[in-house]
Short mmCIF file of C-alpha atoms in Angstrom, two decimals:
data_model
loop_
_atom_site.label_atom_id
_atom_site.label_comp_id
_atom_site.label_asym_id
_atom_site.label_seq_id
_atom_site.Cartn_x
_atom_site.Cartn_y
_atom_site.Cartn_z
CA MET A 1 61.01 98.12 97.10
CA ALA A 2 64.35 99.35 95.70
CA GLY A 3 67.00 97.06 94.60
CA ILE A 4 68.34 95.19 91.47
CA ALA A 5 69.78 95.10 88.26
CA ALA A 6 69.80 92.13 86.28
CA GLY A 7 72.46 92.35 84.20
CA ILE A 8 71.60 95.60 82.66
CA SER A 9 72.78 99.13 83.71
CA SER A 10 70.48 101.71 83.03
CA SER A 11 72.51 102.87 79.50
CA GLY A 12 71.67 99.48 78.15
CA VAL A 13 75.21 97.84 78.26
CA LEU A 14 75.58 94.32 79.27
CA LEU A 15 77.27 93.95 82.07
CA ARG A 16 79.59 90.71 82.89
CA ALA A 17 80.40 89.36 86.29
CA ARG A 18 83.73 90.13 88.11
CA GLU A 19 82.88 86.65 90.40
CA SER A 20 84.29 83.27 88.78
CA GLY A 21 81.52 81.02 89.04
CA SER A 22 78.61 83.13 88.51
CA ASN A 23 76.36 82.86 85.80
CA GLY A 24 77.59 85.36 83.47
CA ALA A 25 75.41 89.08 83.91
CA SER A 26 76.11 90.64 87.58
CA LEU A 27 73.83 93.75 89.46
CA VAL A 28 74.42 97.15 89.20
CA GLN A 29 74.56 99.07 92.37
CA TYR A 30 70.70 99.70 93.07
CA SER A 31 69.04 101.72 96.05
CA GLY A 32 67.54 99.22 98.22
CA LEU A 33 70.42 96.86 98.64
CA ARG A 34 73.56 98.77 98.80
CA PRO A 35 74.26 102.06 98.91
CA SER A 36 74.87 104.30 95.91
CA ALA A 37 78.68 105.47 95.94
CA ASN A 38 77.33 108.63 95.42
CA MET A 39 74.48 108.86 98.23
CA PRO A 40 76.02 109.81 101.28
CA ILE A 41 74.54 107.32 103.89
CA ALA A 42 75.32 107.22 107.94
CA SER A 43 76.28 103.63 108.96
CA THR A 44 79.88 102.78 107.36
CA ARG A 45 80.05 99.14 106.18
CA PRO A 46 82.71 97.62 103.71
CA SER A 47 82.14 97.08 100.19
CA ALA A 48 80.69 93.86 99.26
CA SER A 49 83.13 91.70 97.02
CA TRP A 50 80.61 91.47 94.50
CA LEU A 51 79.49 94.65 93.28
CA ILE A 52 80.78 96.29 90.29
CA SER A 53 82.28 99.38 89.73
CA THR A 54 79.67 100.77 86.82
CA ARG A 55 77.74 103.46 89.11
CA ALA A 56 73.97 104.33 88.08
CA PRO A 57 74.16 107.71 85.88
CA LYS A 58 74.27 110.81 88.30
CA CYS A 59 70.76 112.58 88.69
CA ARG A 60 70.29 115.47 85.68
CA ILE A 61 69.81 118.68 87.59
CA ILE A 62 65.99 119.81 87.02
CA LYS A 63 65.48 123.40 87.88
CA ALA A 64 62.17 124.01 89.24
CA GLN A 65 60.01 127.40 88.02
CA ALA A 66 58.52 129.27 90.51
CA SER A 67 54.73 129.69 90.38
CA THR A 68 52.56 131.35 92.54
CA ILE A 69 50.90 128.87 95.65
CA SER A 70 47.73 129.27 96.50
CA ALA A 71 45.95 128.01 100.35
CA PRO A 72 45.25 124.24 99.64
CA THR A 73 41.46 123.65 99.39
CA ARG A 74 39.91 119.98 99.55
CA GLU A 75 37.64 118.47 97.50
CA THR A 76 33.57 119.53 98.11
CA ASP A 77 31.66 117.72 95.72
CA PRO A 78 30.28 114.77 96.84
CA LYS A 79 30.49 113.04 93.43
CA LYS A 80 33.96 113.49 93.49
CA ARG A 81 34.94 112.85 97.37
CA VAL A 82 36.13 109.95 97.49
CA VAL A 83 35.64 107.54 101.12
CA ILE A 84 36.89 104.04 101.92
CA THR A 85 33.69 101.94 102.80
CA GLY A 86 35.22 98.79 102.96
CA MET A 87 38.43 96.69 103.47
CA GLY A 88 39.65 93.11 103.21
CA LEU A 89 42.93 90.95 103.10
CA VAL A 90 44.85 88.03 102.93
CA SER A 91 47.85 88.07 104.97
CA VAL A 92 50.23 86.22 107.56
CA PHE A 93 48.38 87.04 110.28
CA GLY A 94 44.93 85.50 108.46
CA ASN A 95 41.83 87.19 106.57
CA ASP A 96 40.20 88.99 109.04
CA ILE A 97 41.02 92.96 109.44
CA ASP A 98 40.86 93.20 113.30
CA THR A 99 43.14 90.50 114.50
CA PHE A 100 45.77 91.40 111.89
CA TYR A 101 46.36 94.82 112.97
CA ASN A 102 46.06 93.83 116.60
CA LYS A 103 49.01 91.07 116.01
CA LEU A 104 50.52 94.08 114.30
CA LEU A 105 50.00 96.72 117.73
CA GLU A 106 51.15 93.87 119.48
CA GLY A 107 54.76 93.74 117.61
CA GLU A 108 54.03 89.86 116.39
CA SER A 109 56.49 88.97 114.01
CA GLY A 110 54.91 86.61 111.03
CA ILE A 111 58.27 85.68 109.22
CA SER A 112 59.14 82.22 109.97
CA LEU A 113 61.55 79.58 108.16
CA ILE A 114 59.97 78.23 104.61
CA ASP A 115 57.91 74.81 104.56
CA ARG A 116 55.90 75.18 101.36
CA PHE A 117 58.74 73.96 99.53
CA ASP A 118 62.59 72.61 100.22
CA ALA A 119 64.55 75.62 100.67
CA SER A 120 67.13 73.82 102.90
CA ASN A 121 69.94 74.51 99.61
CA PHE A 122 68.50 78.22 99.59
CA SER A 123 70.70 80.78 100.72
CA VAL A 124 67.63 82.37 102.35
CA ARG A 125 65.22 80.09 103.94
CA PHE A 126 62.59 82.42 105.80
CA ALA A 127 59.85 84.56 104.49
CA GLY A 128 56.50 86.00 105.31
CA GLN A 129 54.89 82.97 104.32
CA ILE A 130 51.05 82.28 104.29
CA ARG A 131 49.97 79.38 106.25
CA GLY A 132 46.26 77.81 106.47
CA PHE A 133 45.13 79.74 104.48
CA SER A 134 41.13 78.53 103.13
CA SER A 135 39.11 80.13 100.55
CA LYS A 136 36.50 78.36 101.27
CA GLY A 137 32.75 80.24 100.59
CA TYR A 138 35.09 82.25 98.16
CA ILE A 139 35.76 79.76 95.35
CA ASP A 140 34.20 76.94 93.97
CA GLY A 141 36.68 73.61 94.55
CA LYS A 142 37.71 72.72 91.26
CA ASN A 143 38.83 76.55 90.28
CA ASP A 144 40.55 76.69 93.59
CA ARG A 145 42.69 73.82 92.52
CA ARG A 146 43.52 75.57 89.30
CA LEU A 147 44.00 79.05 90.33
CA ASP A 148 47.65 80.32 91.19
CA ASP A 149 47.48 81.60 94.81
CA SER A 150 47.92 85.38 93.52
CA TRP A 151 44.42 85.10 92.27
CA ARG A 152 43.46 82.56 95.57
CA TYR A 153 44.47 85.85 97.41
CA CYS A 154 43.06 88.38 95.10
CA LEU A 155 39.39 86.71 95.09
CA VAL A 156 39.18 86.66 98.88
CA GLY A 157 40.62 89.53 100.09
CA GLY A 158 38.75 91.36 97.39
CA LYS A 159 35.25 89.51 97.90
CA ARG A 160 35.94 89.91 101.99
CA ALA A 161 36.33 93.81 101.26
CA LEU A 162 33.06 93.69 99.09
CA GLU A 163 30.94 92.22 102.20
CA ASP A 164 32.86 94.53 104.58
CA ALA A 165 31.04 96.99 102.75
CA ASN A 166 27.57 95.76 102.32
CA LEU A 167 28.25 94.86 98.93
CA GLY A 168 27.39 90.85 99.07
CA THR A 169 25.80 88.99 95.84
CA GLU A 170 22.15 89.96 96.42
CA VAL A 171 22.51 93.83 97.18
CA LEU A 172 24.76 93.78 93.88
CA GLU A 173 22.38 92.47 91.73
CA LYS A 174 20.04 95.52 92.62
CA MET A 175 22.64 97.99 91.64
CA ASP A 176 24.32 98.89 88.10
CA ARG A 177 27.22 96.80 88.23
CA THR A 178 28.52 98.99 84.87
CA LYS A 179 29.54 101.50 87.59
CA ILE A 180 31.59 99.73 89.62
CA GLY A 181 34.78 98.68 88.55
CA VAL A 182 37.74 96.70 89.58
CA LEU A 183 41.46 97.47 89.84
CA VAL A 184 43.55 95.13 91.68
CA GLY A 185 47.54 95.08 90.75
CA THR A 186 50.05 92.90 91.31
CA GLY A 187 53.60 93.40 90.66
CA MET A 188 54.64 89.67 89.50
CA GLY A 189 51.41 88.23 88.35
CA GLY A 190 50.47 84.08 88.87
CA LEU A 191 54.46 82.97 89.25
CA THR A 192 53.55 79.62 90.17
CA ALA A 193 51.40 78.90 87.12
CA PHE A 194 54.00 80.32 85.13
CA SER A 195 56.85 78.65 86.77
CA THR A 196 54.86 75.64 86.07
CA GLY A 197 53.88 75.82 82.74
CA VAL A 198 57.38 76.47 81.70
CA GLU A 199 58.87 73.18 83.65
CA ALA A 200 56.39 71.44 82.10
CA LEU A 201 57.17 72.74 78.36
CA ILE A 202 61.10 71.54 79.26
CA GLN A 203 60.10 68.15 81.05
CA LYS A 204 57.66 66.88 78.64
CA GLY A 205 57.36 68.97 75.53
CA TYR A 206 54.48 72.19 74.69
CA LYS A 207 51.22 69.67 74.37
CA LYS A 208 51.82 69.69 78.16
CA ILE A 209 51.46 72.79 78.82
CA THR A 210 47.73 73.24 80.34
CA PRO A 211 45.18 75.78 78.76
CA PHE A 212 45.19 77.94 82.25
CA PHE A 213 48.99 78.28 81.52
CA ILE A 214 48.59 81.73 79.77
CA PRO A 215 45.16 83.28 81.68
CA TYR A 216 46.51 82.30 84.91
CA SER A 217 49.77 83.79 84.73
CA ILE A 218 49.15 87.04 82.96
CA THR A 219 48.91 90.31 85.15
CA ASN A 220 45.35 91.37 84.75
CA MET A 221 43.64 88.32 85.83
CA GLY A 222 42.87 88.89 89.30
CA SER A 223 40.84 91.64 88.35
CA ALA A 224 39.58 90.28 85.64
CA LEU A 225 38.18 87.00 87.91
CA LEU A 226 36.78 89.26 90.28
CA ALA A 227 34.69 91.20 88.15
CA ILE A 228 33.28 87.52 86.39
CA ASP A 229 32.46 86.02 90.07
CA THR A 230 30.32 89.43 91.03
CA GLY A 231 29.30 90.64 87.60
CA LEU A 232 30.94 94.08 88.34
CA MET A 233 31.18 95.87 84.40
CA GLY A 234 32.94 98.74 85.46
CA PRO A 235 36.50 99.99 84.70
CA ASN A 236 38.39 96.72 84.69
CA TYR A 237 42.17 95.89 84.29
CA SER A 238 45.38 95.99 86.64
CA ILE A 239 48.34 98.09 87.11
CA SER A 240 51.85 96.38 87.67
CA THR A 241 54.14 98.76 89.27
CA ALA A 242 56.26 96.44 91.04
CA CYS A 243 55.97 97.29 94.71
CA ALA A 244 54.29 100.74 94.08
CA THR A 245 51.55 98.69 92.52
CA ALA A 246 48.52 99.20 95.04
CA ASN A 247 48.89 102.68 95.53
CA TYR A 248 48.54 103.19 91.79
CA CYS A 249 45.70 101.15 91.40
CA PHE A 250 44.23 103.49 94.37
CA PHE A 251 44.96 106.67 92.55
CA SER A 252 43.84 105.56 89.44
CA ALA A 253 40.59 103.99 91.08
CA ALA A 254 40.13 107.26 92.42
CA ASN A 255 40.01 109.47 89.57
CA HIS A 256 37.94 106.90 88.10
CA ILE A 257 35.31 108.12 90.63
CA ARG A 258 36.75 111.63 90.56
CA LYS A 259 35.73 111.97 86.60
CA GLY A 260 32.49 109.90 86.99
CA GLU A 261 33.36 106.67 85.34
CA ALA A 262 32.42 104.56 88.37
CA GLU A 263 30.47 105.39 91.98
CA ILE A 264 32.47 102.18 93.09
CA MET A 265 35.90 100.46 92.64
CA VAL A 266 37.52 97.60 94.37
CA ALA A 267 40.94 98.43 94.16
CA GLY A 268 44.57 97.19 95.91
CA GLY A 269 47.17 94.69 95.17
CA THR A 270 47.94 91.09 95.66
CA GLU A 271 51.14 89.08 95.57
CA ALA A 272 52.13 85.33 95.96
CA ALA A 273 55.39 85.10 95.23
CA VAL A 274 56.99 82.97 97.68
CA MET A 275 57.74 79.79 96.21
CA PRO A 276 60.59 78.49 94.28
CA THR A 277 61.27 80.99 91.31
CA GLY A 278 60.64 84.00 93.10
CA VAL A 279 62.68 83.76 96.49
CA ALA A 280 65.45 82.31 93.97
CA GLY A 281 65.31 85.43 92.10
CA PHE A 282 65.47 87.66 95.05
CA ILE A 283 68.02 85.66 96.22
CA ALA A 284 69.89 86.52 92.87
CA CYS A 285 69.59 89.83 93.15
CA ARG A 286 71.24 89.67 96.17
CA ALA A 287 68.17 91.96 97.57
CA LEU A 288 67.18 89.67 101.20
CA SER A 289 68.37 89.48 104.46
CA GLN A 290 70.34 86.26 105.10
CA ARG A 291 69.53 86.22 108.65
CA ASN A 292 68.82 82.79 108.47
CA GLY A 293 69.33 81.79 111.86
CA GLU A 294 67.14 85.00 113.35
CA PRO A 295 64.29 85.25 110.91
CA GLN A 296 62.30 87.02 113.14
CA GLY A 297 64.73 89.94 113.98
CA ALA A 298 65.89 90.25 110.06
CA SER A 299 63.65 92.84 108.72
CA ARG A 300 64.63 95.83 110.73
CA PRO A 301 64.04 99.15 109.03
CA TRP A 302 66.54 102.43 109.61
CA ASP A 303 68.41 99.74 111.87
CA LYS A 304 72.22 100.04 111.42
CA ASP A 305 72.30 96.65 110.78
CA ARG A 306 69.70 95.63 108.51
CA ASP A 307 70.90 93.89 105.51
CA GLY A 308 67.81 92.88 103.55
CA PHE A 309 64.35 92.94 102.67
CA VAL A 310 62.12 90.02 103.69
CA MET A 311 59.45 88.73 101.11
CA GLY A 312 55.85 88.56 102.23
CA GLU A 313 52.56 87.77 100.10
CA GLY A 314 49.37 88.43 100.32
CA ALA A 315 46.42 90.61 99.03
CA GLY A 316 45.01 94.43 100.49
CA VAL A 317 41.82 95.44 98.93
CA LEU A 318 39.79 98.57 99.37
CA ILE A 319 36.32 99.76 98.42
CA MET A 320 36.61 103.38 97.51
CA GLU A 321 33.57 104.90 96.53
CA SER A 322 31.95 108.27 96.13
CA LEU A 323 30.69 110.06 98.53
CA GLU A 324 27.34 110.60 97.21
CA SER A 325 27.05 106.60 96.74
CA ALA A 326 27.76 105.82 100.09
CA MET A 327 25.52 108.32 101.75
CA LYS A 328 22.96 107.24 99.56
CA ARG A 329 22.81 103.56 100.41
CA GLY A 330 23.86 104.23 104.24
CA ALA A 331 27.09 102.89 103.69
CA LYS A 332 29.65 102.85 106.97
CA ILE A 333 32.37 104.68 106.24
CA TYR A 334 35.93 103.96 107.66
CA ALA A 335 37.93 107.16 106.67
CA GLU A 336 38.27 109.60 103.21
CA TYR A 337 41.02 108.77 100.29
CA LEU A 338 42.05 112.68 100.12
CA GLY A 339 44.31 112.43 97.27
CA GLY A 340 47.46 110.65 95.79
CA ALA A 341 50.42 111.10 93.24
CA ILE A 342 52.51 109.20 91.24
CA THR A 343 56.01 110.27 89.53
CA CYS A 344 59.20 108.46 88.16
CA ASP A 345 62.71 108.89 89.22
CA ALA A 346 63.67 108.93 85.71
CA HIS A 347 66.97 107.57 86.76
CA HIS A 348 67.71 104.03 87.00
CA MET A 349 66.00 100.61 87.16
CA THR A 350 66.32 100.19 91.16
CA ASP A 351 68.73 103.05 91.99
CA PRO A 352 67.01 105.98 93.58
CA ARG A 353 67.99 109.54 93.04
CA SER A 354 70.38 111.03 94.91
CA ASP A 355 68.63 114.30 95.09
CA GLY A 356 65.45 112.71 96.30
CA LEU A 357 63.69 114.41 93.70
CA GLY A 358 61.22 111.84 92.41
CA VAL A 359 59.94 110.74 96.04
CA SER A 360 59.68 114.34 97.44
CA SER A 361 58.38 115.88 94.56
CA CYS A 362 55.72 112.64 94.76
CA ILE A 363 54.77 113.43 98.42
CA LYS A 364 54.16 117.14 97.18
CA LYS A 365 52.08 116.41 94.39
CA SER A 366 50.27 113.75 96.81
CA LEU A 367 49.33 116.82 99.21
CA GLU A 368 48.32 119.20 96.48
CA ASP A 369 46.08 116.75 94.82
CA ALA A 370 44.17 116.06 98.80
CA GLY A 371 44.29 119.98 99.14
CA VAL A 372 46.54 119.36 102.12
CA SER A 373 49.28 121.61 103.75
CA PRO A 374 52.35 119.80 105.00
CA GLU A 375 51.95 120.91 108.58
CA GLU A 376 48.22 119.22 108.70
CA VAL A 377 50.19 115.48 108.14
CA ASN A 378 50.89 113.72 111.38
CA TYR A 379 51.51 110.21 110.58
CA VAL A 380 53.47 108.67 107.79
CA ASN A 381 53.39 104.81 106.61
CA ALA A 382 56.65 104.49 104.94
CA HIS A 383 57.55 102.15 102.78
CA ALA A 384 61.04 101.77 103.77
CA THR A 385 61.63 97.80 103.34
CA SER A 386 65.10 97.20 105.60
CA THR A 387 67.53 97.64 102.63
CA LEU A 388 70.80 100.06 103.61
CA ALA A 389 70.27 102.93 100.80
CA GLY A 390 66.46 102.68 100.51
CA ASP A 391 65.32 103.49 103.69
CA LEU A 392 67.75 106.41 104.40
CA ALA A 393 66.94 107.76 100.62
CA GLU A 394 62.97 107.90 101.70
CA ILE A 395 64.12 109.71 105.02
CA ASN A 396 65.86 112.11 102.83
CA ALA A 397 63.06 113.01 100.66
CA ILE A 398 60.83 113.00 103.50
CA LYS A 399 62.68 115.90 105.30
CA LYS A 400 62.77 117.62 102.29
CA VAL A 401 58.75 118.52 102.26
CA PHE A 402 58.10 118.70 106.00
CA LYS A 403 60.72 121.21 106.70
CA ASP A 404 60.46 121.42 110.76
CA THR A 405 60.50 117.52 110.81
CA SER A 406 64.37 118.53 112.45
CA GLU A 407 62.57 119.65 115.54
CA ILE A 408 60.58 117.15 116.65
CA LYS A 409 62.63 114.71 118.87
CA MET A 410 62.63 110.79 118.60
CA ASN A 411 62.46 110.97 122.67
CA GLY A 412 59.90 113.55 123.10
CA THR A 413 57.28 111.17 123.77
CA LYS A 414 57.32 107.60 125.56
CA ALA A 415 55.22 104.89 125.19
CA ARG A 416 53.45 104.90 128.46
CA ASN A 417 53.40 108.60 128.50
CA LEU A 418 50.44 108.10 126.34
CA LYS A 419 48.35 111.41 127.19
CA ALA A 420 51.29 113.41 126.09
CA ILE A 421 51.21 113.03 122.96
CA PRO A 422 50.47 116.02 120.94
CA SER A 423 48.20 115.01 117.67
CA ASN A 424 50.51 117.50 115.46
CA LEU A 425 53.25 115.31 115.64
CA LEU A 426 54.32 113.52 113.06
CA LEU A 427 55.58 109.83 113.50
CA PHE A 428 56.15 107.11 111.05
CA SER A 429 55.82 103.23 111.33
CA LEU A 430 56.31 100.19 109.33
CA PHE A 431 54.84 96.75 109.78
CA GLN A 432 57.37 94.95 107.11
CA SER A 433 59.39 94.22 110.33
CA MET A 434 56.39 91.92 111.08
CA ILE A 435 55.13 90.95 108.14
CA GLY A 436 58.19 90.97 105.25
CA HIS A 437 57.61 92.61 102.37
CA GLY A 438 54.31 92.19 99.99
CA LEU A 439 56.04 93.58 96.77
CA GLY A 440 52.83 94.50 94.52
CA ALA A 441 50.52 93.60 97.99
CA ALA A 442 52.11 95.97 100.11
CA GLY A 443 50.87 99.23 99.50
CA GLY A 444 47.31 97.42 99.92
CA LEU A 445 48.10 95.91 103.28
CA GLU A 446 49.87 99.50 104.43
CA ALA A 447 46.80 101.33 103.01
CA ILE A 448 44.55 99.02 105.67
CA ALA A 449 47.11 99.57 108.50
CA THR A 450 46.89 103.23 107.68
CA ILE A 451 43.18 103.37 108.02
CA LYS A 452 42.76 101.00 111.19
CA ALA A 453 45.38 103.67 112.88
CA ILE A 454 42.98 106.42 111.96
CA ASN A 455 39.78 104.25 112.97
CA THR A 456 42.02 103.02 116.34
CA GLY A 457 44.13 105.94 117.71
CA TRP A 458 46.88 103.87 117.66
CA LEU A 459 50.48 103.34 115.91
CA HIS A 460 51.39 99.47 115.34
CA PRO A 461 55.23 99.63 116.51
CA THR A 462 58.55 99.13 113.84
CA ILE A 463 59.94 96.30 115.43
CA ASN A 464 63.81 95.05 115.79
CA GLN A 465 64.85 98.87 115.97
CA ASN A 466 67.64 98.14 118.37
CA ASN A 467 70.55 100.16 116.48
CA LEU A 468 68.49 103.15 114.94
CA GLU A 469 70.55 105.20 111.76
CA PRO A 470 71.12 108.35 113.03
CA ASP A 471 69.95 110.52 110.15
CA VAL A 472 66.64 109.37 111.31
CA THR A 473 65.27 112.18 113.47
CA ILE A 474 61.53 111.29 113.38
CA ASP A 475 59.71 109.21 115.60
CA THR A 476 59.51 105.41 113.87
CA VAL A 477 57.55 104.00 117.06
CA PRO A 478 60.09 101.87 117.44
CA ASN A 479 59.21 98.37 119.22
CA VAL A 480 56.10 99.17 121.17
CA LYS A 481 52.64 100.41 120.08
CA LYS A 482 51.81 104.48 120.63
CA LYS A 483 48.64 106.15 121.02
CA HIS A 484 48.13 108.94 118.50
CA GLU A 485 45.21 110.65 117.26
CA VAL A 486 45.84 111.18 113.27
CA ASN A 487 44.93 114.00 111.80
CA VAL A 488 46.35 113.38 108.16
CA ALA A 489 48.38 110.50 107.13
CA ILE A 490 50.54 109.17 103.58
CA SER A 491 51.19 106.10 102.74
CA ASN A 492 54.34 105.88 100.75
CA SER A 493 55.25 102.70 98.19
CA PHE A 494 58.03 102.85 95.67
CA GLY A 495 58.86 100.07 92.69
CA PHE A 496 61.43 99.16 90.26
CA GLY A 497 61.86 101.40 87.45
CA GLY A 498 61.41 103.99 89.89
CA HIS A 499 57.77 103.89 90.51
CA ASN A 500 57.08 106.12 93.11
CA SER A 501 53.33 106.53 94.46
CA VAL A 502 52.27 108.42 97.75
CA VAL A 503 48.04 108.17 98.49
CA VAL A 504 46.80 110.29 101.27
CA PHE A 505 43.88 109.38 104.07
CA ALA A 506 42.02 111.06 106.57
CA PRO A 507 39.42 110.69 108.94
CA PHE A 508 36.06 111.48 107.85
CA THR A 509 34.28 114.64 108.45
CA PRO A 510 30.80 114.98 106.42
#
């Protein structure tokens, strides 16, 4: 996610609104929402009248020192190799992994008009809203009524992942639970719990605030509640780096395993921001697509006619485990986590660096950590959220790392000619066009989709691509799924504050 500035420029100066009738502070130019003046964008579009003239500061020139580069080597120690032994999710397509991925392969859109609250007076009235969610069998009724949806999604997604890994209650009771940790983050926390508490304070006074107001609002409560319910006593905390949250959690969880601090980590992201405060906040940022008459066609990554992202919600959780532990208990292994990296643009609250250094260096560091060369990567699950500048900024950064993408033609393969797709062809895909942008949960859901691509040999399409940006010269799997044998995959997630994260997955080989 890239793209707001809440009335404060990167230098800390309060900016006054230029529009009459605004609430005082205005927005700076920011990456995902509108292209920065110093960032060349292929699509031409008249500048919006609401934009202020203040630009993000120019990128500082950073000189890279020469270093001796050795051939990459992958981890071989079974105590330090990290494998994926379970997956769990909550999504607009339900809680079942196979159903979720089959819907993606079909190119089905889960975007619809909001009916959870009255959004009729909102300028954006659609989202990837979850309907029919049930926590039966995972959360008792009393707690279920009290919990913020963010924590309900976390508990269900986390427990389903544990079940999938054959780590149910009876099995866990026989294990050393001090070596099993939980690291599930969120970008916005218990937003409904917080909003309800503030409303009670304003309307009824402080004595009417529920004692659950603080506990169910703070961002660490998802990991805490999951550990309390399952008795997991290993490393436990949350990370909040906006839309990069889940990848940060995967990266940190893997490092706990590599350092011997845990044998198993329950890691991922959760979010439930499709509610009045969340939607209104992003409307105020001017971050969202306003295609109210065409909600299912609103999210269109890399398309010239994109006009902002679509909000989504849910949870995506992985069971990350040392290979030694997985082999010892005979666990099924879905894929291997090879490595990852996190960096910061150190540039602007929401505007990406025009030189792409933050993102490109993150990709390079992730490949170094994974012991993988760029030539081995043939699948990218991109972050692109359908924002004007953010989509192309990511493309430009990727081109810096994967030098030979100019030789890969978009029309080099056809959906019907499945057997003609070489396994070393670099392809992109993006499911946010179908389920919306899950914010803190996005990386978790994307990781599951990436692993399913590895397992099935099918890449889901990026839908709503009818007028592709000319700068996008890599196959984005437009509109129709494609058969593709994944060799090494990377999954990108970026968040407000310049937080960059990349994780690397591959088929497991003993």
